[in-house]
Short mmCIF file of C-alpha atoms and ligand atoms in Angstrom, two decimals:
data_model
loop_
_atom_site.label_atom_id
_atom_site.label_comp_id
_atom_site.label_asym_id
_atom_site.label_seq_id
_atom_site.Cartn_x
_atom_site.Cartn_y
_atom_site.Cartn_z
CA VAL A 977 8.88 -17.08 13.96
CA THR A 978 8.71 -17.25 10.17
CA TYR A 979 5.87 -15.00 9.11
CA LYS A 980 3.61 -16.25 6.34
CA LEU A 981 2.18 -13.62 4.05
CA TYR A 982 -0.77 -14.60 1.86
CA TYR A 983 -1.45 -12.26 -1.04
CA TRP A 984 -2.28 -12.47 -4.77
CA PRO A 985 0.97 -13.39 -6.54
CA SER A 986 0.95 -11.12 -9.61
CA ILE A 987 0.29 -7.63 -8.22
CA PRO A 988 1.98 -5.51 -5.57
CA GLY A 989 -1.45 -4.44 -4.30
CA ARG A 990 -2.02 -4.20 -0.57
CA GLY A 991 0.40 -7.02 0.10
CA GLU A 992 3.24 -4.65 -0.71
CA TYR A 993 2.74 -2.57 2.44
CA VAL A 994 3.35 -5.68 4.50
CA ARG A 995 6.28 -6.83 2.34
CA LEU A 996 8.03 -3.48 2.71
CA ALA A 997 7.82 -3.70 6.50
CA LEU A 998 9.11 -7.29 6.56
CA GLU A 999 11.90 -6.44 4.12
CA GLU A 1000 13.02 -3.30 5.97
CA ALA A 1001 13.24 -5.31 9.20
CA GLY A 1002 15.10 -8.18 7.54
CA ALA A 1003 12.41 -10.54 8.89
CA GLU A 1004 12.07 -14.11 7.73
CA TYR A 1005 8.87 -14.57 5.78
CA GLU A 1006 7.26 -16.78 3.20
CA ASP A 1007 5.30 -15.16 0.41
CA VAL A 1008 3.06 -18.20 0.31
CA ALA A 1009 0.90 -17.57 -2.75
CA ARG A 1010 3.97 -16.94 -4.94
CA GLU A 1011 5.17 -20.47 -4.41
CA PRO A 1012 3.86 -23.38 -6.52
CA GLY A 1013 0.37 -24.32 -5.34
CA GLY A 1014 0.32 -21.23 -3.13
CA VAL A 1015 -2.84 -19.64 -4.53
CA LYS A 1016 -4.78 -22.74 -3.47
CA LEU A 1017 -3.37 -22.29 0.03
CA LEU A 1018 -4.50 -18.67 0.00
CA GLN A 1019 -7.99 -19.72 -1.09
CA ALA A 1020 -8.08 -22.38 1.62
CA LEU A 1021 -7.09 -19.78 4.22
CA LEU A 1022 -9.89 -17.46 3.06
CA ALA A 1023 -12.33 -20.36 3.42
CA SER A 1024 -11.19 -21.64 6.79
CA GLY A 1025 -8.96 -19.14 8.65
CA SER A 1026 -10.07 -18.08 12.11
CA PRO A 1027 -11.03 -15.31 12.48
CA ARG A 1028 -12.22 -15.61 8.85
CA PRO A 1029 -10.50 -13.09 6.55
CA LEU A 1030 -12.64 -11.48 3.85
CA ALA A 1031 -9.73 -10.69 1.57
CA PRO A 1032 -5.94 -10.72 1.45
CA PRO A 1033 -3.42 -9.65 2.58
CA VAL A 1034 -3.46 -12.11 5.47
CA LEU A 1035 -0.52 -12.66 7.81
CA VAL A 1036 -0.15 -15.93 9.66
CA ALA A 1037 2.21 -15.93 12.64
CA GLY A 1038 2.17 -19.20 14.50
CA GLU A 1039 -1.46 -19.68 15.55
CA LEU A 1040 -2.49 -16.13 14.72
CA VAL A 1041 -4.37 -15.21 11.55
CA ILE A 1042 -4.49 -11.45 10.91
CA ALA A 1043 -6.23 -9.68 8.01
CA GLN A 1044 -6.69 -6.00 7.13
CA THR A 1045 -3.48 -4.32 6.00
CA ALA A 1046 -3.44 -1.59 8.65
CA LEU A 1047 -4.10 -4.09 11.43
CA ILE A 1048 -1.37 -6.44 10.18
CA LEU A 1049 1.09 -3.55 10.25
CA GLU A 1050 -0.06 -2.35 13.66
CA TRP A 1051 0.56 -5.84 15.05
CA LEU A 1052 3.84 -6.39 13.26
CA ALA A 1053 5.44 -3.00 13.85
CA PRO A 1054 6.51 -3.37 17.50
CA ARG A 1055 7.88 -6.83 16.71
CA LEU A 1056 9.88 -5.47 13.76
CA GLY A 1057 11.04 -2.24 15.42
CA LEU A 1058 8.94 -0.17 13.01
CA VAL A 1059 7.03 1.96 15.46
CA GLN A 1060 8.11 3.84 18.56
CA ASP A 1061 7.01 2.73 22.02
CA GLY A 1062 4.12 4.55 23.60
CA GLU A 1063 0.40 4.79 23.09
CA ARG A 1064 0.50 8.15 21.35
CA GLU A 1065 3.15 6.98 18.89
CA ARG A 1066 1.32 3.71 18.14
CA LEU A 1067 -1.98 5.53 17.68
CA ALA A 1068 -0.47 8.20 15.46
CA ALA A 1069 1.07 5.55 13.21
CA ALA A 1070 -2.17 3.54 13.05
CA GLN A 1071 -4.20 6.66 12.31
CA HIS A 1072 -1.93 7.68 9.44
CA GLN A 1073 -1.91 4.14 8.06
CA LEU A 1074 -5.71 4.10 8.00
CA THR A 1075 -5.67 7.41 6.14
CA ILE A 1076 -3.28 5.84 3.62
CA ALA A 1077 -5.73 2.93 3.33
CA ASP A 1078 -8.50 5.41 2.45
CA LEU A 1079 -6.28 6.90 -0.25
CA VAL A 1080 -5.53 3.43 -1.61
CA ASP A 1081 -9.26 2.65 -1.75
CA GLU A 1082 -9.84 5.85 -3.70
CA ALA A 1083 -7.00 4.99 -6.10
CA HIS A 1084 -8.68 1.62 -6.72
CA ASP A 1085 -12.01 3.31 -7.38
CA THR A 1086 -10.56 5.40 -10.21
CA HIS A 1087 -10.64 2.33 -12.45
CA HIS A 1088 -13.52 0.53 -10.70
CA PRO A 1089 -15.88 3.33 -9.65
CA ILE A 1090 -19.09 1.32 -10.07
CA ASP A 1091 -18.52 -2.41 -9.60
CA PRO A 1092 -15.30 -4.08 -8.44
CA MET A 1093 -16.51 -7.39 -9.91
CA LYS A 1094 -16.81 -6.00 -13.45
CA TYR A 1095 -14.05 -5.13 -15.89
CA TYR A 1096 -12.60 -1.64 -16.20
CA ASP A 1097 -13.78 -1.63 -19.83
CA GLU A 1098 -17.35 -1.86 -18.59
CA GLN A 1099 -17.05 1.31 -16.48
CA LYS A 1100 -14.72 3.52 -18.49
CA GLU A 1101 -16.82 6.67 -18.55
CA PRO A 1102 -17.49 6.84 -14.80
CA ALA A 1103 -13.84 5.90 -14.32
CA ARG A 1104 -12.82 8.96 -16.31
CA LEU A 1105 -14.93 11.21 -14.09
CA ARG A 1106 -13.72 9.56 -10.91
CA ALA A 1107 -10.08 9.75 -11.97
CA ALA A 1108 -10.46 13.46 -12.80
CA ALA A 1109 -11.81 14.16 -9.31
CA PHE A 1110 -9.13 11.98 -7.74
CA THR A 1111 -6.21 13.63 -9.48
CA SER A 1112 -7.47 17.20 -9.28
CA HIS A 1113 -8.87 17.30 -5.72
CA ARG A 1114 -8.25 14.18 -3.71
CA VAL A 1115 -4.56 13.50 -4.35
CA PRO A 1116 -3.63 17.15 -3.61
CA LYS A 1117 -5.72 16.97 -0.44
CA TYR A 1118 -4.10 13.74 0.81
CA LEU A 1119 -0.55 14.64 -0.17
CA GLY A 1120 -0.95 18.19 1.14
CA PHE A 1121 -2.14 16.70 4.42
CA PHE A 1122 0.83 14.36 4.72
CA GLU A 1123 3.21 17.12 3.70
CA ARG A 1124 1.92 19.16 6.66
CA VAL A 1125 2.09 16.14 8.98
CA LEU A 1126 5.73 15.73 7.99
CA GLY A 1127 6.59 19.42 8.33
CA GLU A 1128 10.31 19.82 8.76
CA ARG A 1129 10.74 16.32 10.17
CA GLU A 1130 12.14 13.24 8.47
CA PHE A 1131 9.42 10.75 9.40
CA LEU A 1132 5.63 10.80 9.46
CA ALA A 1133 5.01 9.30 12.89
CA GLY A 1134 7.61 10.18 15.52
CA ASP A 1135 11.31 10.76 15.09
CA ALA A 1136 12.33 7.41 13.61
CA LEU A 1137 11.29 5.40 10.58
CA THR A 1138 7.94 3.59 10.91
CA TYR A 1139 5.82 1.40 8.68
CA VAL A 1140 3.87 4.54 7.73
CA ASP A 1141 6.92 5.98 5.95
CA LEU A 1142 7.34 2.72 4.03
CA SER A 1143 3.67 2.74 3.03
CA MET A 1144 3.84 6.38 1.98
CA PHE A 1145 6.80 5.49 -0.25
CA GLN A 1146 4.67 2.83 -1.96
CA VAL A 1147 1.74 5.21 -2.41
CA LEU A 1148 3.99 7.86 -3.98
CA GLU A 1149 5.48 5.28 -6.33
CA GLY A 1150 2.01 4.02 -7.22
CA LEU A 1151 0.57 7.46 -7.90
CA GLY A 1152 3.59 8.30 -10.05
CA TYR A 1153 3.02 5.14 -12.04
CA ALA A 1154 -0.73 5.52 -12.48
CA PHE A 1155 -1.03 9.27 -13.01
CA PRO A 1156 2.44 10.53 -13.97
CA LYS A 1157 1.38 13.99 -15.16
CA ALA A 1158 -0.98 14.84 -12.32
CA PHE A 1159 1.41 13.36 -9.78
CA ALA A 1160 4.32 15.45 -11.08
CA ARG A 1161 2.21 18.60 -10.62
CA THR A 1162 1.16 17.70 -7.08
CA ILE A 1163 4.47 16.39 -5.80
CA ALA A 1164 6.19 19.56 -7.03
CA ASN A 1165 4.52 21.25 -4.04
CA CYS A 1166 5.58 18.54 -1.59
CA PRO A 1167 9.35 18.77 -1.00
CA GLY A 1168 9.07 16.92 2.30
CA LEU A 1169 7.37 13.90 0.74
CA ARG A 1170 9.89 13.87 -2.11
CA GLY A 1171 12.66 13.71 0.47
CA LEU A 1172 10.88 10.94 2.36
CA ARG A 1173 10.43 8.90 -0.82
CA ASP A 1174 14.15 9.19 -1.61
CA ARG A 1175 15.20 8.36 1.94
CA VAL A 1176 13.08 5.19 1.94
CA ALA A 1177 14.23 4.10 -1.53
CA THR A 1178 17.88 4.33 -0.53
CA ARG A 1179 17.67 2.46 2.76
CA PRO A 1180 19.99 -0.50 2.21
CA ARG A 1181 17.44 -3.28 2.73
CA ILE A 1182 14.73 -1.49 0.76
CA ALA A 1183 17.13 -0.70 -2.11
CA ALA A 1184 18.19 -4.36 -2.23
CA TYR A 1185 14.56 -5.47 -2.15
CA LEU A 1186 13.52 -3.06 -4.93
CA ALA A 1187 16.29 -4.43 -7.13
CA SER A 1188 15.32 -8.05 -6.43
CA ASP A 1189 12.76 -10.29 -8.12
CA ARG A 1190 10.76 -10.29 -4.90
CA ARG A 1191 9.52 -6.81 -5.87
CA ILE A 1192 6.49 -7.04 -8.18
CA ALA A 1193 6.17 -4.24 -10.73
CA PHE A 1194 3.03 -2.11 -10.90
CA ASN A 1195 0.68 -3.42 -13.58
CA GLU A 1196 -2.83 -3.10 -14.94
CA LYS A 1197 -4.26 -5.82 -12.72
CA GLY A 1198 -3.30 -4.03 -9.53
CA ILE A 1199 -4.57 -1.07 -7.56
CA PHE A 1200 -2.38 1.61 -9.17
CA ARG A 1201 -3.02 1.20 -12.90
CA HIS A 1202 -1.76 3.36 -15.72
CA TYR A 1203 -4.53 4.02 -18.23
CA PRO A 1204 -3.45 7.10 -20.22
CA GLU A 1205 -7.06 7.97 -21.01
CA LEU A 1206 -7.73 8.53 -17.29
CA GLU A 1207 -5.27 11.42 -17.32
CA ALA A 1208 -6.60 13.04 -20.45
N1 GSH B 2044 -9.51 -3.24 3.81
C1 GSH B 2044 -8.78 -4.39 3.35
C2 GSH B 2044 -9.08 -4.57 1.88
C3 GSH B 2044 -8.61 -5.91 1.37
C4 GSH B 2044 -8.87 -6.03 -0.11
O1 GSH B 2044 -9.73 -5.35 -0.71
N2 GSH B 2044 -8.10 -6.93 -0.76
C5 GSH B 2044 -8.20 -7.10 -2.20
C6 GSH B 2044 -6.85 -7.29 -2.82
S1 GSH B 2044 -5.87 -5.83 -2.57
C7 GSH B 2044 -9.05 -8.32 -2.53
O2 GSH B 2044 -8.56 -9.40 -2.80
N3 GSH B 2044 -10.37 -8.12 -2.49
C8 GSH B 2044 -11.30 -9.14 -2.81
C9 GSH B 2044 -12.68 -8.71 -2.40
O3 GSH B 2044 -12.82 -7.66 -1.76
O4 GSH B 2044 -13.61 -9.43 -2.76
C10 GSH B 2044 -7.28 -4.20 3.60
O5 GSH B 2044 -6.83 -3.05 3.70
O6 GSH B 2044 -6.54 -5.19 3.73
#
């Protein structure tokens, strides 16, 4: 099967968690909205897919239409060899992925704390307060949690690489981009996560992907945005 990923073409966003899994597995996939006319296809899928997706990313596999990043990954992982067999292992991975999704939501809310439909410029002051809380309390809480989950092991869910490790890599990269100073302080206390980030980045398929033009750079339209004033 050739998987079809539908996601906004100009940001890594939540589509990137799915891309990293597909890339690590060497799966065949189309990044539909990045092809000419693809955004219209994405909009058509949002208007007519069944079950109806509220928002991308959406994965289409044959007849199946799957939305919600964590659910897409939970469905894909056994097919891509990115989760271990067994209920406990599957549940642990899904649980950690949902926790990552919470962190991603909070990262988004640092620049859109009031209204996701309005511009950042229209909510700069609450954004400053939200970002301060995020970088001083929430990021240390989340990363401290995952550092403890990892312990002395190499992977977050079980004893082999899973999609959760790939997603954690993306989150660490995103936090480092958006909040370089605060992130440097927090990650200094997380040697396990630093090791995990380096291990993922140097996996042959991931390294090739990161160096390719398939990888979209972080930018100020995405979820992890670098606004220096939010770190002041
Ligand atoms: N919980 C969903 C959130 C999906 C989501 O918010 N997608 C964003 C792009 S990253 C979007 O296009 N949202 C449009 C909207 O919510 O109206 C997931 O994890 O996939």
